[in-house]
mmCIF file of C-alpha atoms in Angstrom:
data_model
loop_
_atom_site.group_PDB
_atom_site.id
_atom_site.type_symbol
_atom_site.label_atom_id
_atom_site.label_comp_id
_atom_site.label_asym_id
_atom_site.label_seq_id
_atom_site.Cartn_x
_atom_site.Cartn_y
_atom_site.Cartn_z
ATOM 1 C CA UNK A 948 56.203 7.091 -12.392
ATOM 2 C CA UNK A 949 54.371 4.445 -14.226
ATOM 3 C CA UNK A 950 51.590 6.608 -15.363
ATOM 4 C CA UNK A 951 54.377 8.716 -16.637
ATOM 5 C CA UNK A 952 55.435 5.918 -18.864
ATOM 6 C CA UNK A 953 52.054 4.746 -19.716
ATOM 7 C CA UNK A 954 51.198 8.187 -21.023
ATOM 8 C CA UNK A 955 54.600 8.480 -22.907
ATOM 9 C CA UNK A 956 54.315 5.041 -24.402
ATOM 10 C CA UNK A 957 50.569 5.991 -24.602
ATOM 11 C CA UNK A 958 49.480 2.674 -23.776
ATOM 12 C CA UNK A 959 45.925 1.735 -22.631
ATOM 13 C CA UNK A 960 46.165 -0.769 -19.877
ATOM 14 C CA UNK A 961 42.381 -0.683 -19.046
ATOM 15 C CA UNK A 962 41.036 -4.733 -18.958
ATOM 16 C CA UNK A 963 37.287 -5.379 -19.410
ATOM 17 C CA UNK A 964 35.757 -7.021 -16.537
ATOM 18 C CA UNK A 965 32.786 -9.107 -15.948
ATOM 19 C CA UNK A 966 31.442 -5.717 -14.452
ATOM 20 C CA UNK A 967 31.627 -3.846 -17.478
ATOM 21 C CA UNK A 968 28.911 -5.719 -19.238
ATOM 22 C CA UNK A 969 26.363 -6.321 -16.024
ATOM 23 C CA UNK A 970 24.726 -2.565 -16.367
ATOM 24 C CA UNK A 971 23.446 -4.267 -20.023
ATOM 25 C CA UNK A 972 22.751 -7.538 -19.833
ATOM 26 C CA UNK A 973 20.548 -6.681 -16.234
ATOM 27 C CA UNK A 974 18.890 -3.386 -18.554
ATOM 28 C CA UNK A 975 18.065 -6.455 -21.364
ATOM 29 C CA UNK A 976 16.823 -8.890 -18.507
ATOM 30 C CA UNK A 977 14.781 -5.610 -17.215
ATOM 31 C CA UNK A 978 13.661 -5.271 -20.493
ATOM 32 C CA UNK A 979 12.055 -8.485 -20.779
ATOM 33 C CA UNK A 980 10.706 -7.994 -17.357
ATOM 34 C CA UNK A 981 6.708 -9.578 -16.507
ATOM 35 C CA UNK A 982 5.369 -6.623 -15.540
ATOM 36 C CA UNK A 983 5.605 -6.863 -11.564
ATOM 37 C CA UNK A 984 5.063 -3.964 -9.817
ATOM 38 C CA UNK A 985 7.068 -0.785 -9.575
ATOM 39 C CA UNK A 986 8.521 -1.124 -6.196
ATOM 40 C CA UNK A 987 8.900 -4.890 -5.725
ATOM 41 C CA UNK A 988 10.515 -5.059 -9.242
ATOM 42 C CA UNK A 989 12.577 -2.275 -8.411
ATOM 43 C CA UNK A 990 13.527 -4.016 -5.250
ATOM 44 C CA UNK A 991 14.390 -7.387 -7.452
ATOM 45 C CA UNK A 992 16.448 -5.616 -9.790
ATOM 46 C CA UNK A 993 18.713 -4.230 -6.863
ATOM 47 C CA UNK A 994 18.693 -7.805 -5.205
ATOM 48 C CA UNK A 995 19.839 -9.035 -8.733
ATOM 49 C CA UNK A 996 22.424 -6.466 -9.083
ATOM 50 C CA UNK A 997 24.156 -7.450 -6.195
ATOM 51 C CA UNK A 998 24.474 -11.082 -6.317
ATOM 52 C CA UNK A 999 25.559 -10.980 -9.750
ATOM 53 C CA UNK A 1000 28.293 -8.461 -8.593
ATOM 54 C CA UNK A 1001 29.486 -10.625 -5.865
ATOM 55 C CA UNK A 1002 29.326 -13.737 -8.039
ATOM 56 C CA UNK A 1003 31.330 -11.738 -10.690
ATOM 57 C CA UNK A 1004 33.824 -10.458 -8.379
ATOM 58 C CA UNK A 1005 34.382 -14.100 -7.186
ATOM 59 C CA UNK A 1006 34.957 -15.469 -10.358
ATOM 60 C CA UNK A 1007 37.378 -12.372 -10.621
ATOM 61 C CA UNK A 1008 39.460 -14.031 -7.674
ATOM 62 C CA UNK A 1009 39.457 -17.878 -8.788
ATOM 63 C CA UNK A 1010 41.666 -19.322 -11.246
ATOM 64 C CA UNK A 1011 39.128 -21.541 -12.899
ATOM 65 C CA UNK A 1012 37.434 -18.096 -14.856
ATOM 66 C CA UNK A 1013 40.895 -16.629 -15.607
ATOM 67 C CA UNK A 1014 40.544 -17.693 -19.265
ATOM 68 C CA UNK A 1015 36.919 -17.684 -20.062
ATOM 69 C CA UNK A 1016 35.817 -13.723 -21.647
ATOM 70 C CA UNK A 1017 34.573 -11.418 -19.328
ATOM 71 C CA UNK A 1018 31.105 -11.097 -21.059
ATOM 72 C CA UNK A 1019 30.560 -15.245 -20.565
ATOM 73 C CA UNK A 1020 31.166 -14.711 -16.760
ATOM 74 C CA UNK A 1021 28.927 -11.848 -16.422
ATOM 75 C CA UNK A 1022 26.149 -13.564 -18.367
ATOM 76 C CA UNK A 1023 26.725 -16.532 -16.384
ATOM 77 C CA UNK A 1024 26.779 -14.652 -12.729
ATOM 78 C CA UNK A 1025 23.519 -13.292 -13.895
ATOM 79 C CA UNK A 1026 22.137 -16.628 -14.643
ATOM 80 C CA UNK A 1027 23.256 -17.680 -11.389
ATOM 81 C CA UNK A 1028 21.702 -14.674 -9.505
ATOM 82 C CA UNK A 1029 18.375 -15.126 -11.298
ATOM 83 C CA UNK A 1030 18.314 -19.169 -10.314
ATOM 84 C CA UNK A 1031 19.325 -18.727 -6.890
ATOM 85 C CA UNK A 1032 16.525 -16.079 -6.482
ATOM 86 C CA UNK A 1033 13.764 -18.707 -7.564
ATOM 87 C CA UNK A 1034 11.169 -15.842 -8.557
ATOM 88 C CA UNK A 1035 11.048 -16.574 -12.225
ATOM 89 C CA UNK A 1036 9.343 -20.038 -13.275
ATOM 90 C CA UNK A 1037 11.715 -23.195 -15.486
ATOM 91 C CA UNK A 1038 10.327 -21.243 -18.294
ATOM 92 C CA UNK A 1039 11.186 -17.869 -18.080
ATOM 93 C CA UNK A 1040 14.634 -18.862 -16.799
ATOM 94 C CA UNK A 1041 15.351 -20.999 -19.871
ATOM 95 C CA UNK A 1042 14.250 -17.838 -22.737
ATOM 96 C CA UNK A 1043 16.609 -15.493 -20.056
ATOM 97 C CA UNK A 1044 19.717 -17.722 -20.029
ATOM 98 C CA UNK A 1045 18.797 -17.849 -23.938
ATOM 99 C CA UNK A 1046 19.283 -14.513 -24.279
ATOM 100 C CA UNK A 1047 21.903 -14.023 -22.135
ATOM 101 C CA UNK A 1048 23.565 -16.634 -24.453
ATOM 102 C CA UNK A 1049 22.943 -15.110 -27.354
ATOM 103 C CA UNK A 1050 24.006 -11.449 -25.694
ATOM 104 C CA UNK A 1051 27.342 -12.924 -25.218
ATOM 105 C CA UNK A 1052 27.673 -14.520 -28.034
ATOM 106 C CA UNK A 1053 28.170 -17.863 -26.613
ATOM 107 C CA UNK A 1054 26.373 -21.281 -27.282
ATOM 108 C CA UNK A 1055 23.604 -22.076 -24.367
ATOM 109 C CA UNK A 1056 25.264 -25.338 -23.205
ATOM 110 C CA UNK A 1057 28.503 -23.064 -22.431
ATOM 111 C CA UNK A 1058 26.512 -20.278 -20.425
ATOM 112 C CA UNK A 1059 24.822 -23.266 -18.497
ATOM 113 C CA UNK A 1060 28.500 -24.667 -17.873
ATOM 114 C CA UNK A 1061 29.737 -21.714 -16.655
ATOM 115 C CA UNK A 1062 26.866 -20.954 -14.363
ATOM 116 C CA UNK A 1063 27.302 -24.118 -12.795
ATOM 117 C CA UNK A 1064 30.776 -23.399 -12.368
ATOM 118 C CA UNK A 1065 29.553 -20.061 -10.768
ATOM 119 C CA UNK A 1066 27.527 -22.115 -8.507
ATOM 120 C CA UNK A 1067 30.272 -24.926 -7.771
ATOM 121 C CA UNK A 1068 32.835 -21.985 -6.755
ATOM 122 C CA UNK A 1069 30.433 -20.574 -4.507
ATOM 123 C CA UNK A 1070 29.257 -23.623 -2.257
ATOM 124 C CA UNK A 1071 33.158 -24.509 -2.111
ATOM 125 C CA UNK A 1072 33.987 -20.773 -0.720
ATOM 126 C CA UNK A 1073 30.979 -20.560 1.605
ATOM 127 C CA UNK A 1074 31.802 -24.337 2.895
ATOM 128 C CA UNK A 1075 35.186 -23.128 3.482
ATOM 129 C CA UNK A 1076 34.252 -19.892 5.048
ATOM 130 C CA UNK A 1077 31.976 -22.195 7.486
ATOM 131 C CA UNK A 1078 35.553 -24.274 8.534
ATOM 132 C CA UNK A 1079 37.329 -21.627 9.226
ATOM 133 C CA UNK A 1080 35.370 -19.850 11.870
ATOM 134 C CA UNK A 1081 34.419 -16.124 12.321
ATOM 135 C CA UNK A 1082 37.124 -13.541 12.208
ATOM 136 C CA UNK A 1083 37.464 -11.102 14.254
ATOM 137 C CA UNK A 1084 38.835 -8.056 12.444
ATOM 138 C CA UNK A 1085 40.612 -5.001 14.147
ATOM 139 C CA UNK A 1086 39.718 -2.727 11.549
ATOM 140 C CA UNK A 1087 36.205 -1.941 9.937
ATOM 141 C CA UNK A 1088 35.533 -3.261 6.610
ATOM 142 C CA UNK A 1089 34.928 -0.329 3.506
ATOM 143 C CA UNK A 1090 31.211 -0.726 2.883
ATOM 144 C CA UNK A 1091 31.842 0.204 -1.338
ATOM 145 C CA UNK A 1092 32.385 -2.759 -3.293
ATOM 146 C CA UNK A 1093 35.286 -3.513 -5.206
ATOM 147 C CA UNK A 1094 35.397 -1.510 -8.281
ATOM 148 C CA UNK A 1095 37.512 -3.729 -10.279
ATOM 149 C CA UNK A 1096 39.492 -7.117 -9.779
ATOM 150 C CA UNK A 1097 42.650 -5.400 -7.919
ATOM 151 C CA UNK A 1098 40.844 -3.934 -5.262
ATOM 152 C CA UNK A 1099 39.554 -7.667 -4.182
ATOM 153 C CA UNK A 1100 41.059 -8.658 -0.843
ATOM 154 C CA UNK A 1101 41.170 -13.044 -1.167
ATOM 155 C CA UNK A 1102 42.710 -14.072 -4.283
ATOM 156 C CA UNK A 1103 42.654 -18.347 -5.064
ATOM 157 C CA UNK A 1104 45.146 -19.520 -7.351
#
């Protein structure tokens, strides 16, 4: 029924998401690629792709991102991912995360704020992961990712 009044009302309800912009900032950062090999970059850029996913779909879940735009926390997971892999020397990472600034159209000091942020979030969830314990669970976990923020499970407010 509420696609029925959507449609009548014609109202577009579709949010942008951090996930919207990843596909092009990661085909800029590709762009600017050293010229590894085929296979090992290859393998890097799907490494990449998934950390800055799951740091994007974190932020997606914690209260602290809910006002920043959605193309400052993607730019900002991406820094994240691309310091926490460590392949990419002080310099490199310093004209990416200038990029990335300038892609989002955000001052460098602010990316670098919001990647530590990122990076803050994330020891805080994996030290309280580590508390708690494993979990045993009954039923076997979907392996597709979340395709937007409403299909995350653990929401912090």
């Amino acid at each position: 029924m509420e696609r029925v009044i959507l449609a009548t009302l014609r109202w577009d309800t579709a949010a942008v998401t951090p996930q919207d912009f990843l596909p092009h900032f990661l085909a800029s950062v590709e762009e600017r690629g050293d010229g590894e090999s085929g296979d090992r970059e290859e393998g890097l850029l799907s490494t990449l792709r998934r950390h800055c996913d799951t740091l994007a779909a974190m932020c997606a879940c914690d209260s602290r991102f809910l006002g920043a735009p959605p193309s400052l926390v993607a730019a900002a997971s991406l820094n994240c991912a691309l310091r926490g892999l460590g392949n990419k020397a002080p310099a490199q990472l310093a004209v990416t995360s200038d990029a990335l600034a300038e892609l989002c159209q955000a001052d460098l000091v602010v990316l670098q704020y919001y990647s530590d942020m990122i990076e803050y979030a994330l020891r805080q969830r994996l030290r309280s992961g580590l508390q708690q314990g494993p979990v045993e669970k009954e039923e076997e976990v979907e392996n597709e990712r979340p395709g937007t923020p409403t299909d995350m499970r653990e929401i912090d407010f």
